[in-house]
Amino acid sequence: MTLPFTFRPSQLEILRYRGGRMGISAVPGSGKTFTLSALAAQIISGGALETDQDVLIVTLVNSAVDNFSARISQMVEARGLIPHLGYRVRTLHGLAHDIVREKPSLAGLEDRFQIVDERESEFIRKEAANAWLSTFPNHLDDYFDPEMDNSKRDWARRQQLPDLVHSLGLAFIRTCKNYALAPDDLRAKLNEAPAHLPLAEMGWWIYDKYQQALRYRGAVDFDDLIMYAHRILQSDAEYLARLQYRFPYILEDESQDSSAIQEKILRLLATNWVRVGDPNQAIFETFTTADPKLLRDFIAHEADVSRELPVSGRSQQHIIDVANYLIDWTNASHPAPAVRDALGIPHIQAAALDDPQPNPPADPEGIRFIPNKFSPEEEVTAVVNSLKHWLPDHQDWTVAVLVPRNTRGTEVINALKAQKIEFVEFLNSTDKTRLTAGALGNVLSFLSEPTSPTKLARAYQVWRRDWRDTSSSLRGAPATKQSPPDDEEIASTEEEREIASSRKALLAMTTELLRKVGETEAFTAPRPDSDWLSALGESEADAEAVIEELGAFRVVINRWLSAVTLPIDQLILTLAQELFTDAADLALAHKLALVLRQAADDHIEWRLPELTAELGVIARNERRFIGFSSDDSGFDPNAHRGKVVVTTMHKAKGLEWDRVYLMSVNNYDFPSLQAYDNFISEKWFVRGKLNLEAEALAQLKAALSSDEFNWYEEGVATLSAREDYARERLRLLYVGITRAKRDLVVTWNTGRKGESTPNLALEALRGWWGSVNGE
């Protein structure tokens, strides 16, 4: 039958698949979701399945599940069959959860086991790490830089070391679970080790305490689900055979982001297995146990058939040329031979002229490699000014600013706000979420320590934060009106500015007085002989407005103090009613109240300071908070035309915009394995620039090795981690470039200390681009 879908020749090659193992390399924008969906629909309609069998599609993120389901349903229905039958779409974690829920006893779990979320998992892990630091305060002294003086050493131990141990603990635990290694098994290996492995001992201790805490809660984390699912499949041959029968075809998307244990699960299940991915877009090694070598090895050595999806209609030809040149330069000319394998073929090919998704028109003016030596602040200003001039004439375009880190994105957001440019934030947590959490956190911080004048003053600023917002909003407005203002408009604006200026002065004066209050009780609960406010009225010149303002705030603060005995969720909602009027703020406050109520239920020993710290984590953008956005259900850039999307290069993967700005492409955020590069994982207080996280994982590997001639050697893992990171950053640059459809603008900055230089790949691209365009 004729189908309402048009396929490219490379896609038709894949649709000829009938069984066995097939590996597919897909370039950005090549339509791999469409192709896998079509293959699933073909298998379903081709009579290859029994009525009690399904095609299993395994993907990376929840948003892709809905996308696949909708596409397959549409294609199945176009073939005259009933939609929603004959296939199942799951994330790997969702599949693992299904397996463990059906056979929990084989994993040593109760039937009603719980799954801890990211917040709870982080809390348990940090508790274990902090307990280790308290128990072994001097265990890592040998790793400190001997050139540090005692004051710096003490400061590093207090302020820097905890974060390092927390990070190391996370990587160690994840790696152990990727090896399907329980704490008891690791303990036995360490006991047999021919030499002491101090970092592995630390990792084991934290891992053991972490797992004990999970068992006490009757809970597992997401990595446990994968480990236990693998264990169940290995131990129950009958159950494995039942799943193999039910899912005779497995189609795996985003295979470049699979870990070793995830691959083992699918290898156990798969009779017919199709793996699709792009090793050039493997950008999650730093954060996960993903390993892009697995897909490459599968395609090269295991697949019965290897195919490519090289054609992409996403980008204009010159952007395709930039991406392809990056591959070629990396392979042939990168000054560090060890990373020349970071990128590989296939090159991206433009679509045919009659393709249903043709490339945008070629335009060399759309490519800009900015040579300017910006400071970090100047780079933000330059990008925002560019957007300010470009946006008015491109309201029907999509545009994104892509940054390497969330904190950099927040700086861009603040600059866009100052220029009154509409933006959409797609970071860990949104600006509104952080502001709402920060406001509530500052008030709770005072309520948990009501003797602090500084926190009292900060609570006052939260109460009057609308005055600050009004002041800033009158500094400038978007120039949308074409005709000059009339006298009435001028008078109204001047009056508003005068009111705002008066409020700003009163805000500053009141804040300063509260900071100097001395004993806060003299203000909040004065005795007849010690009323700070009355005494202030006698001593302050021009104090009438200040006295009135302080009196009003005293009523409010005492109302808040009287609510402290309420349960945390009710306290949050009570404060929110007083602090917020915007519906979105109130909705977020409600969600935050639920989060803190859950935290309080999970930790009955927690009091207001610990719960306030939870809000602080969200306000500082340190953990993703699910607010009211399309984050989990899929982000659609086309829904935000004429607005600036700000996100990280990692979160941009899978998305596309007409115009893309890539920022901070310097040798700190994108090191090239040169002697002068600095690496974010190598802490300043650790001797010899050791990467302790990498060294700990190398010690773990040594403990598990039976090769006595391949024992752990300090420093080797650090150098290897540098190579891996430099490779990943080349791939991240490739991902950033291939997000652009029509325009690409790339900038760099000199870093906080003014010492950073342009990334070497950027320099190569700029030089090549200048030569081919006669610049």
Short mmCIF file of N, CA, C and O in Angstrom, two decimals, residues 541-647:
data_model
loop_
_atom_site.label_atom_id
_atom_site.label_comp_id
_atom_site.label_asym_id
_atom_site.label_seq_id
_atom_site.Cartn_x
_atom_site.Cartn_y
_atom_site.Cartn_z
N ALA A 541 17.26 61.70 62.66
CA ALA A 541 16.72 62.86 61.96
C ALA A 541 15.87 62.40 60.78
O ALA A 541 16.20 61.41 60.12
N ASP A 542 14.81 63.14 60.48
CA ASP A 542 13.93 62.78 59.37
C ASP A 542 13.51 61.32 59.44
O ASP A 542 13.59 60.59 58.47
N ALA A 543 13.06 60.89 60.66
CA ALA A 543 12.83 59.47 60.87
C ALA A 543 11.37 59.06 60.72
O ALA A 543 11.06 57.89 60.86
N GLU A 544 10.50 59.99 60.42
CA GLU A 544 9.07 59.66 60.44
C GLU A 544 8.73 58.52 59.48
O GLU A 544 8.07 57.56 59.85
N ALA A 545 9.22 58.62 58.24
CA ALA A 545 8.92 57.58 57.26
C ALA A 545 9.55 56.25 57.64
O ALA A 545 8.95 55.19 57.48
N VAL A 546 10.77 56.31 58.19
CA VAL A 546 11.47 55.09 58.58
C VAL A 546 10.76 54.42 59.75
O VAL A 546 10.57 53.20 59.77
N ILE A 547 10.33 55.25 60.75
CA ILE A 547 9.62 54.71 61.92
C ILE A 547 8.32 54.04 61.48
O ILE A 547 7.98 52.93 61.93
N GLU A 548 7.63 54.67 60.56
CA GLU A 548 6.38 54.10 60.07
C GLU A 548 6.64 52.78 59.34
O GLU A 548 5.91 51.80 59.51
N GLU A 549 7.71 52.76 58.53
CA GLU A 549 8.05 51.55 57.78
C GLU A 549 8.45 50.42 58.72
O GLU A 549 8.01 49.27 58.56
N LEU A 550 9.27 50.73 59.71
CA LEU A 550 9.70 49.71 60.66
C LEU A 550 8.52 49.20 61.49
O LEU A 550 8.44 48.00 61.80
N GLY A 551 7.60 50.08 61.83
CA GLY A 551 6.42 49.65 62.58
C GLY A 551 5.57 48.68 61.79
O GLY A 551 5.09 47.66 62.33
N ALA A 552 5.42 48.97 60.49
CA ALA A 552 4.64 48.06 59.64
C ALA A 552 5.34 46.70 59.52
O ALA A 552 4.69 45.65 59.57
N PHE A 553 6.68 46.74 59.37
CA PHE A 553 7.41 45.48 59.24
C PHE A 553 7.38 44.69 60.54
O PHE A 553 7.33 43.45 60.51
N ARG A 554 7.39 45.38 61.69
CA ARG A 554 7.34 44.66 62.96
C ARG A 554 6.06 43.85 63.09
O ARG A 554 6.06 42.72 63.59
N VAL A 555 4.95 44.40 62.62
CA VAL A 555 3.69 43.66 62.65
C VAL A 555 3.80 42.39 61.80
O VAL A 555 3.39 41.30 62.20
N VAL A 556 4.41 42.55 60.62
CA VAL A 556 4.56 41.42 59.70
C VAL A 556 5.48 40.35 60.29
O VAL A 556 5.16 39.16 60.28
N ILE A 557 6.63 40.78 60.81
CA ILE A 557 7.62 39.81 61.28
C ILE A 557 7.09 39.03 62.47
O ILE A 557 7.36 37.84 62.64
N ASN A 558 6.30 39.67 63.32
CA ASN A 558 5.71 38.96 64.46
C ASN A 558 4.63 37.98 64.01
O ASN A 558 4.46 36.92 64.62
N ARG A 559 3.95 38.32 62.93
CA ARG A 559 2.97 37.39 62.38
C ARG A 559 3.70 36.14 61.85
O ARG A 559 3.24 35.02 62.02
N TRP A 560 4.85 36.35 61.21
CA TRP A 560 5.65 35.22 60.72
C TRP A 560 6.19 34.38 61.87
O TRP A 560 6.16 33.16 61.82
N LEU A 561 6.68 35.06 62.89
CA LEU A 561 7.24 34.33 64.04
C LEU A 561 6.18 33.48 64.74
O LEU A 561 6.47 32.38 65.22
N SER A 562 4.96 33.97 64.76
CA SER A 562 3.90 33.20 65.43
C SER A 562 3.48 31.98 64.62
O SER A 562 2.83 31.08 65.14
N ALA A 563 3.88 31.94 63.32
CA ALA A 563 3.52 30.81 62.47
C ALA A 563 4.58 29.72 62.46
O ALA A 563 4.39 28.68 61.79
N VAL A 564 5.68 29.91 63.19
CA VAL A 564 6.80 28.97 63.14
C VAL A 564 6.41 27.58 63.62
O VAL A 564 6.98 26.57 63.18
N THR A 565 5.43 27.48 64.48
CA THR A 565 5.03 26.17 65.03
C THR A 565 4.21 25.34 64.04
O THR A 565 3.94 24.17 64.29
N LEU A 566 3.81 25.95 62.92
CA LEU A 566 3.04 25.21 61.92
C LEU A 566 3.91 24.16 61.23
O LEU A 566 5.13 24.32 61.15
N PRO A 567 3.32 23.09 60.70
CA PRO A 567 4.10 22.17 59.85
C PRO A 567 4.71 22.94 58.69
O PRO A 567 4.17 23.96 58.24
N ILE A 568 5.83 22.45 58.17
CA ILE A 568 6.61 23.22 57.20
C ILE A 568 5.81 23.59 55.96
O ILE A 568 5.94 24.71 55.44
N ASP A 569 4.97 22.68 55.47
CA ASP A 569 4.21 23.03 54.26
C ASP A 569 3.22 24.14 54.53
O ASP A 569 3.04 25.05 53.71
N GLN A 570 2.57 24.10 55.71
CA GLN A 570 1.63 25.17 56.05
C GLN A 570 2.35 26.49 56.28
O GLN A 570 1.84 27.56 55.93
N LEU A 571 3.54 26.41 56.88
CA LEU A 571 4.34 27.63 57.08
C LEU A 571 4.70 28.26 55.74
O LEU A 571 4.58 29.49 55.56
N ILE A 572 5.14 27.44 54.78
CA ILE A 572 5.50 27.95 53.45
C ILE A 572 4.29 28.62 52.79
O ILE A 572 4.39 29.72 52.23
N LEU A 573 3.15 27.96 52.85
CA LEU A 573 1.95 28.52 52.22
C LEU A 573 1.49 29.80 52.91
O LEU A 573 1.01 30.73 52.25
N THR A 574 1.65 29.86 54.23
CA THR A 574 1.31 31.08 54.97
C THR A 574 2.20 32.25 54.53
O THR A 574 1.72 33.36 54.27
N LEU A 575 3.50 31.99 54.45
CA LEU A 575 4.43 33.03 53.99
C LEU A 575 4.14 33.44 52.55
O LEU A 575 4.20 34.62 52.20
N ALA A 576 3.84 32.45 51.70
CA ALA A 576 3.59 32.74 50.29
C ALA A 576 2.41 33.68 50.10
O ALA A 576 2.45 34.58 49.24
N GLN A 577 1.36 33.49 50.90
CA GLN A 577 0.19 34.36 50.78
C GLN A 577 0.54 35.81 51.10
O GLN A 577 -0.06 36.74 50.56
N GLU A 578 1.52 35.99 51.96
CA GLU A 578 1.93 37.35 52.34
C GLU A 578 2.94 37.95 51.36
O GLU A 578 2.95 39.15 51.12
N LEU A 579 3.77 37.08 50.77
CA LEU A 579 4.88 37.57 49.96
C LEU A 579 4.54 37.69 48.48
O LEU A 579 5.11 38.53 47.78
N PHE A 580 3.64 36.83 47.97
CA PHE A 580 3.44 36.75 46.53
C PHE A 580 2.02 37.09 46.14
O PHE A 580 1.07 36.80 46.86
N THR A 581 1.89 37.68 44.97
CA THR A 581 0.57 37.92 44.36
C THR A 581 0.47 37.27 42.99
O THR A 581 -0.62 36.95 42.54
N ASP A 582 1.62 37.06 42.35
CA ASP A 582 1.64 36.44 41.02
C ASP A 582 1.24 34.97 41.12
O ASP A 582 1.70 34.23 42.00
N ALA A 583 0.36 34.53 40.20
CA ALA A 583 -0.15 33.16 40.25
C ALA A 583 0.97 32.13 40.10
O ALA A 583 0.95 31.08 40.75
N ALA A 584 1.95 32.43 39.24
CA ALA A 584 3.05 31.48 39.03
C ALA A 584 3.89 31.35 40.30
O ALA A 584 4.32 30.24 40.66
N ASP A 585 4.13 32.47 40.99
CA ASP A 585 4.88 32.41 42.25
C ASP A 585 4.14 31.57 43.29
O ASP A 585 4.73 30.76 44.01
N LEU A 586 2.83 31.79 43.38
CA LEU A 586 2.03 31.04 44.36
C LEU A 586 2.01 29.55 44.02
O LEU A 586 2.08 28.70 44.91
N ALA A 587 1.95 29.23 42.72
CA ALA A 587 1.96 27.82 42.32
C ALA A 587 3.30 27.17 42.64
O ALA A 587 3.36 26.03 43.12
N LEU A 588 4.38 27.90 42.38
CA LEU A 588 5.71 27.37 42.71
C LEU A 588 5.88 27.20 44.21
O LEU A 588 6.47 26.23 44.68
N ALA A 589 5.36 28.17 44.98
CA ALA A 589 5.44 28.07 46.43
C ALA A 589 4.70 26.83 46.92
O ALA A 589 5.16 26.13 47.84
N HIS A 590 3.57 26.53 46.30
CA HIS A 590 2.82 25.33 46.67
C HIS A 590 3.65 24.09 46.38
O HIS A 590 3.71 23.16 47.21
N LYS A 591 4.32 24.05 45.24
CA LYS A 591 5.13 22.88 44.90
C LYS A 591 6.32 22.77 45.85
O LYS A 591 6.69 21.67 46.28
N LEU A 592 6.94 23.91 46.17
CA LEU A 592 8.05 23.89 47.13
C LEU A 592 7.58 23.41 48.50
O LEU A 592 8.31 22.70 49.20
N ALA A 593 6.37 23.79 48.88
CA ALA A 593 5.82 23.34 50.16
C ALA A 593 5.70 21.82 50.19
O ALA A 593 6.01 21.17 51.19
N LEU A 594 5.27 21.25 49.06
CA LEU A 594 5.15 19.79 48.99
C LEU A 594 6.51 19.12 49.07
O LEU A 594 6.68 18.08 49.72
N VAL A 595 7.51 19.72 48.41
CA VAL A 595 8.87 19.16 48.44
C VAL A 595 9.41 19.17 49.86
O VAL A 595 9.99 18.18 50.34
N LEU A 596 9.22 20.29 50.57
CA LEU A 596 9.74 20.38 51.94
C LEU A 596 8.95 19.49 52.90
O LEU A 596 9.51 18.96 53.86
N ARG A 597 7.66 19.33 52.63
CA ARG A 597 6.88 18.42 53.48
C ARG A 597 7.39 16.99 53.32
O ARG A 597 7.52 16.25 54.30
N GLN A 598 7.71 16.61 52.08
CA GLN A 598 8.25 15.27 51.85
C GLN A 598 9.60 15.12 52.54
O GLN A 598 9.89 14.08 53.15
N ALA A 599 10.42 16.17 52.47
CA ALA A 599 11.73 16.12 53.13
C ALA A 599 11.56 15.99 54.64
O ALA A 599 12.29 15.24 55.30
N ALA A 600 10.59 16.72 55.20
CA ALA A 600 10.34 16.64 56.65
C ALA A 600 9.83 15.26 57.05
O ALA A 600 10.20 14.74 58.10
N ASP A 601 9.00 14.66 56.20
CA ASP A 601 8.50 13.31 56.50
C ASP A 601 9.62 12.28 56.42
O ASP A 601 9.65 11.32 57.20
N ASP A 602 10.54 12.48 55.48
CA ASP A 602 11.65 11.54 55.32
C ASP A 602 12.69 11.67 56.43
O ASP A 602 13.41 10.72 56.73
N HIS A 603 12.76 12.88 57.02
CA HIS A 603 13.79 13.15 58.03
C HIS A 603 13.13 13.81 59.23
O HIS A 603 13.13 15.03 59.37
N ILE A 604 12.57 12.99 60.08
CA ILE A 604 11.79 13.54 61.20
C ILE A 604 12.66 14.32 62.17
O ILE A 604 12.16 15.10 62.97
N GLU A 605 13.99 14.12 62.09
CA GLU A 605 14.89 14.84 62.98
C GLU A 605 15.20 16.24 62.46
O GLU A 605 15.78 17.07 63.17
N TRP A 606 14.82 16.54 61.22
CA TRP A 606 15.13 17.85 60.64
C TRP A 606 14.31 18.94 61.30
O TRP A 606 13.13 18.77 61.61
N ARG A 607 14.96 20.09 61.47
CA ARG A 607 14.28 21.28 61.96
C ARG A 607 14.39 22.37 60.88
O ARG A 607 14.87 22.12 59.78
N LEU A 608 13.98 23.56 61.21
CA LEU A 608 13.91 24.64 60.23
C LEU A 608 15.25 24.91 59.52
O LEU A 608 15.25 25.14 58.30
N PRO A 609 16.40 24.88 60.20
CA PRO A 609 17.66 25.14 59.47
C PRO A 609 17.92 24.15 58.34
O PRO A 609 18.34 24.53 57.25
N GLU A 610 17.67 22.86 58.59
CA GLU A 610 17.91 21.85 57.55
C GLU A 610 16.92 22.02 56.38
O GLU A 610 17.30 21.88 55.21
N LEU A 611 15.68 22.34 56.71
CA LEU A 611 14.68 22.53 55.66
C LEU A 611 14.98 23.79 54.86
O LEU A 611 14.76 23.84 53.64
N THR A 612 15.48 24.82 55.54
CA THR A 612 15.88 26.03 54.83
C THR A 612 17.02 25.74 53.87
O THR A 612 17.06 26.28 52.75
N ALA A 613 17.94 24.88 54.26
CA ALA A 613 19.06 24.51 53.39
C ALA A 613 18.58 23.85 52.11
O ALA A 613 19.17 24.03 51.04
N GLU A 614 17.47 23.09 52.19
CA GLU A 614 16.91 22.47 50.99
C GLU A 614 16.46 23.53 49.98
O GLU A 614 16.70 23.40 48.78
N LEU A 615 15.83 24.58 50.47
CA LEU A 615 15.44 25.67 49.58
C LEU A 615 16.67 26.35 48.99
O LEU A 615 16.67 26.77 47.84
N GLY A 616 17.72 26.45 49.78
CA GLY A 616 18.95 27.08 49.31
C GLY A 616 19.55 26.35 48.13
O GLY A 616 20.06 26.97 47.19
N VAL A 617 19.49 25.04 48.15
CA VAL A 617 20.03 24.23 47.04
C VAL A 617 19.31 24.56 45.74
O VAL A 617 19.93 24.72 44.68
N ILE A 618 17.98 24.69 45.81
CA ILE A 618 17.19 25.03 44.62
C ILE A 618 17.48 26.46 44.19
O ILE A 618 17.67 26.75 43.01
N ALA A 619 17.55 27.38 45.16
CA ALA A 619 17.76 28.79 44.83
C ALA A 619 19.12 29.03 44.20
O ALA A 619 19.29 29.92 43.37
N ARG A 620 20.13 28.20 44.56
CA ARG A 620 21.49 28.37 44.00
C ARG A 620 21.68 27.58 42.71
O ARG A 620 22.78 27.53 42.18
N ASN A 621 20.61 26.98 42.19
CA ASN A 621 20.68 26.27 40.91
C ASN A 621 21.59 25.06 40.97
O ASN A 621 22.21 24.67 39.99
N GLU A 622 21.69 24.43 42.15
CA GLU A 622 22.58 23.29 42.31
C GLU A 622 21.89 21.97 42.01
O GLU A 622 22.54 20.95 41.89
N ARG A 623 20.59 21.98 41.94
CA ARG A 623 19.87 20.75 41.65
C ARG A 623 18.65 21.08 40.80
O ARG A 623 17.99 22.08 41.01
N ARG A 624 18.37 20.22 39.85
CA ARG A 624 17.21 20.43 39.00
C ARG A 624 15.94 20.34 39.82
O ARG A 624 15.75 19.42 40.60
N PHE A 625 15.08 21.33 39.63
CA PHE A 625 13.78 21.33 40.31
C PHE A 625 12.70 21.33 39.24
O PHE A 625 12.71 22.16 38.33
N ILE A 626 11.78 20.40 39.33
CA ILE A 626 10.73 20.29 38.32
C ILE A 626 9.61 21.26 38.67
O ILE A 626 8.84 21.03 39.59
N GLY A 627 9.57 22.37 37.96
CA GLY A 627 8.51 23.35 38.20
C GLY A 627 7.38 23.14 37.20
O GLY A 627 6.97 22.03 36.92
N PHE A 628 6.92 24.22 36.62
CA PHE A 628 5.80 24.11 35.69
C PHE A 628 6.31 24.49 34.30
O PHE A 628 6.08 25.57 33.79
N SER A 629 7.05 23.61 33.71
CA SER A 629 7.62 23.83 32.40
C SER A 629 7.44 22.58 31.57
O SER A 629 6.95 21.56 32.02
N SER A 630 7.89 22.69 30.32
CA SER A 630 7.80 21.54 29.41
C SER A 630 9.05 20.68 29.48
O SER A 630 9.27 19.83 28.63
N ASP A 631 9.86 20.90 30.50
CA ASP A 631 11.15 20.24 30.61
C ASP A 631 11.04 18.73 30.50
O ASP A 631 11.77 18.09 29.74
N ASP A 632 10.13 18.11 31.26
CA ASP A 632 10.05 16.66 31.29
C ASP A 632 9.23 16.09 30.15
O ASP A 632 9.34 14.93 29.82
N SER A 633 8.37 16.88 29.57
CA SER A 633 7.52 16.36 28.50
C SER A 633 8.05 16.72 27.13
O SER A 633 7.41 16.41 26.12
N GLY A 634 9.22 17.36 27.05
CA GLY A 634 9.79 17.72 25.76
C GLY A 634 9.73 19.22 25.54
O GLY A 634 8.69 19.84 25.72
N PHE A 635 10.86 19.79 25.13
CA PHE A 635 10.95 21.23 24.91
C PHE A 635 10.84 21.50 23.42
O PHE A 635 11.54 20.87 22.61
N ASP A 636 9.98 22.42 23.03
CA ASP A 636 9.76 22.75 21.63
C ASP A 636 10.25 24.16 21.34
O ASP A 636 9.58 25.13 21.69
N PRO A 637 11.41 24.32 20.69
CA PRO A 637 11.90 25.67 20.38
C PRO A 637 10.92 26.49 19.55
O PRO A 637 10.87 27.72 19.68
N ASN A 638 10.14 25.84 18.69
CA ASN A 638 9.21 26.59 17.83
C ASN A 638 8.11 27.28 18.62
O ASN A 638 7.45 28.18 18.11
N ALA A 639 7.90 26.86 19.86
CA ALA A 639 6.89 27.51 20.70
C ALA A 639 7.39 28.84 21.26
O ALA A 639 6.63 29.55 21.92
N HIS A 640 8.66 29.18 20.99
CA HIS A 640 9.25 30.37 21.60
C HIS A 640 9.91 31.26 20.55
O HIS A 640 10.98 31.84 20.79
N ARG A 641 9.30 31.38 19.39
CA ARG A 641 9.84 32.25 18.34
C ARG A 641 9.89 33.70 18.82
O ARG A 641 8.97 34.16 19.49
N GLY A 642 10.96 34.38 18.47
CA GLY A 642 11.11 35.77 18.87
C GLY A 642 11.57 35.96 20.29
O GLY A 642 11.70 37.10 20.74
N LYS A 643 11.82 34.87 21.01
CA LYS A 643 12.34 34.94 22.37
C LYS A 643 13.68 34.21 22.42
O LYS A 643 13.93 33.28 21.65
N VAL A 644 14.52 34.61 23.36
CA VAL A 644 15.86 34.03 23.48
C VAL A 644 15.81 32.86 24.46
O VAL A 644 15.50 33.04 25.63
N VAL A 645 16.09 31.67 23.97
CA VAL A 645 16.20 30.50 24.83
C VAL A 645 17.63 30.43 25.37
O VAL A 645 18.59 30.51 24.60
N VAL A 646 17.76 30.31 26.67
CA VAL A 646 19.08 30.18 27.30
C VAL A 646 19.16 28.80 27.92
O VAL A 646 18.35 28.44 28.77
N THR A 647 20.14 28.02 27.49
CA THR A 647 20.29 26.67 28.01
C THR A 647 21.73 26.24 27.89
O THR A 647 22.56 26.95 27.31
#
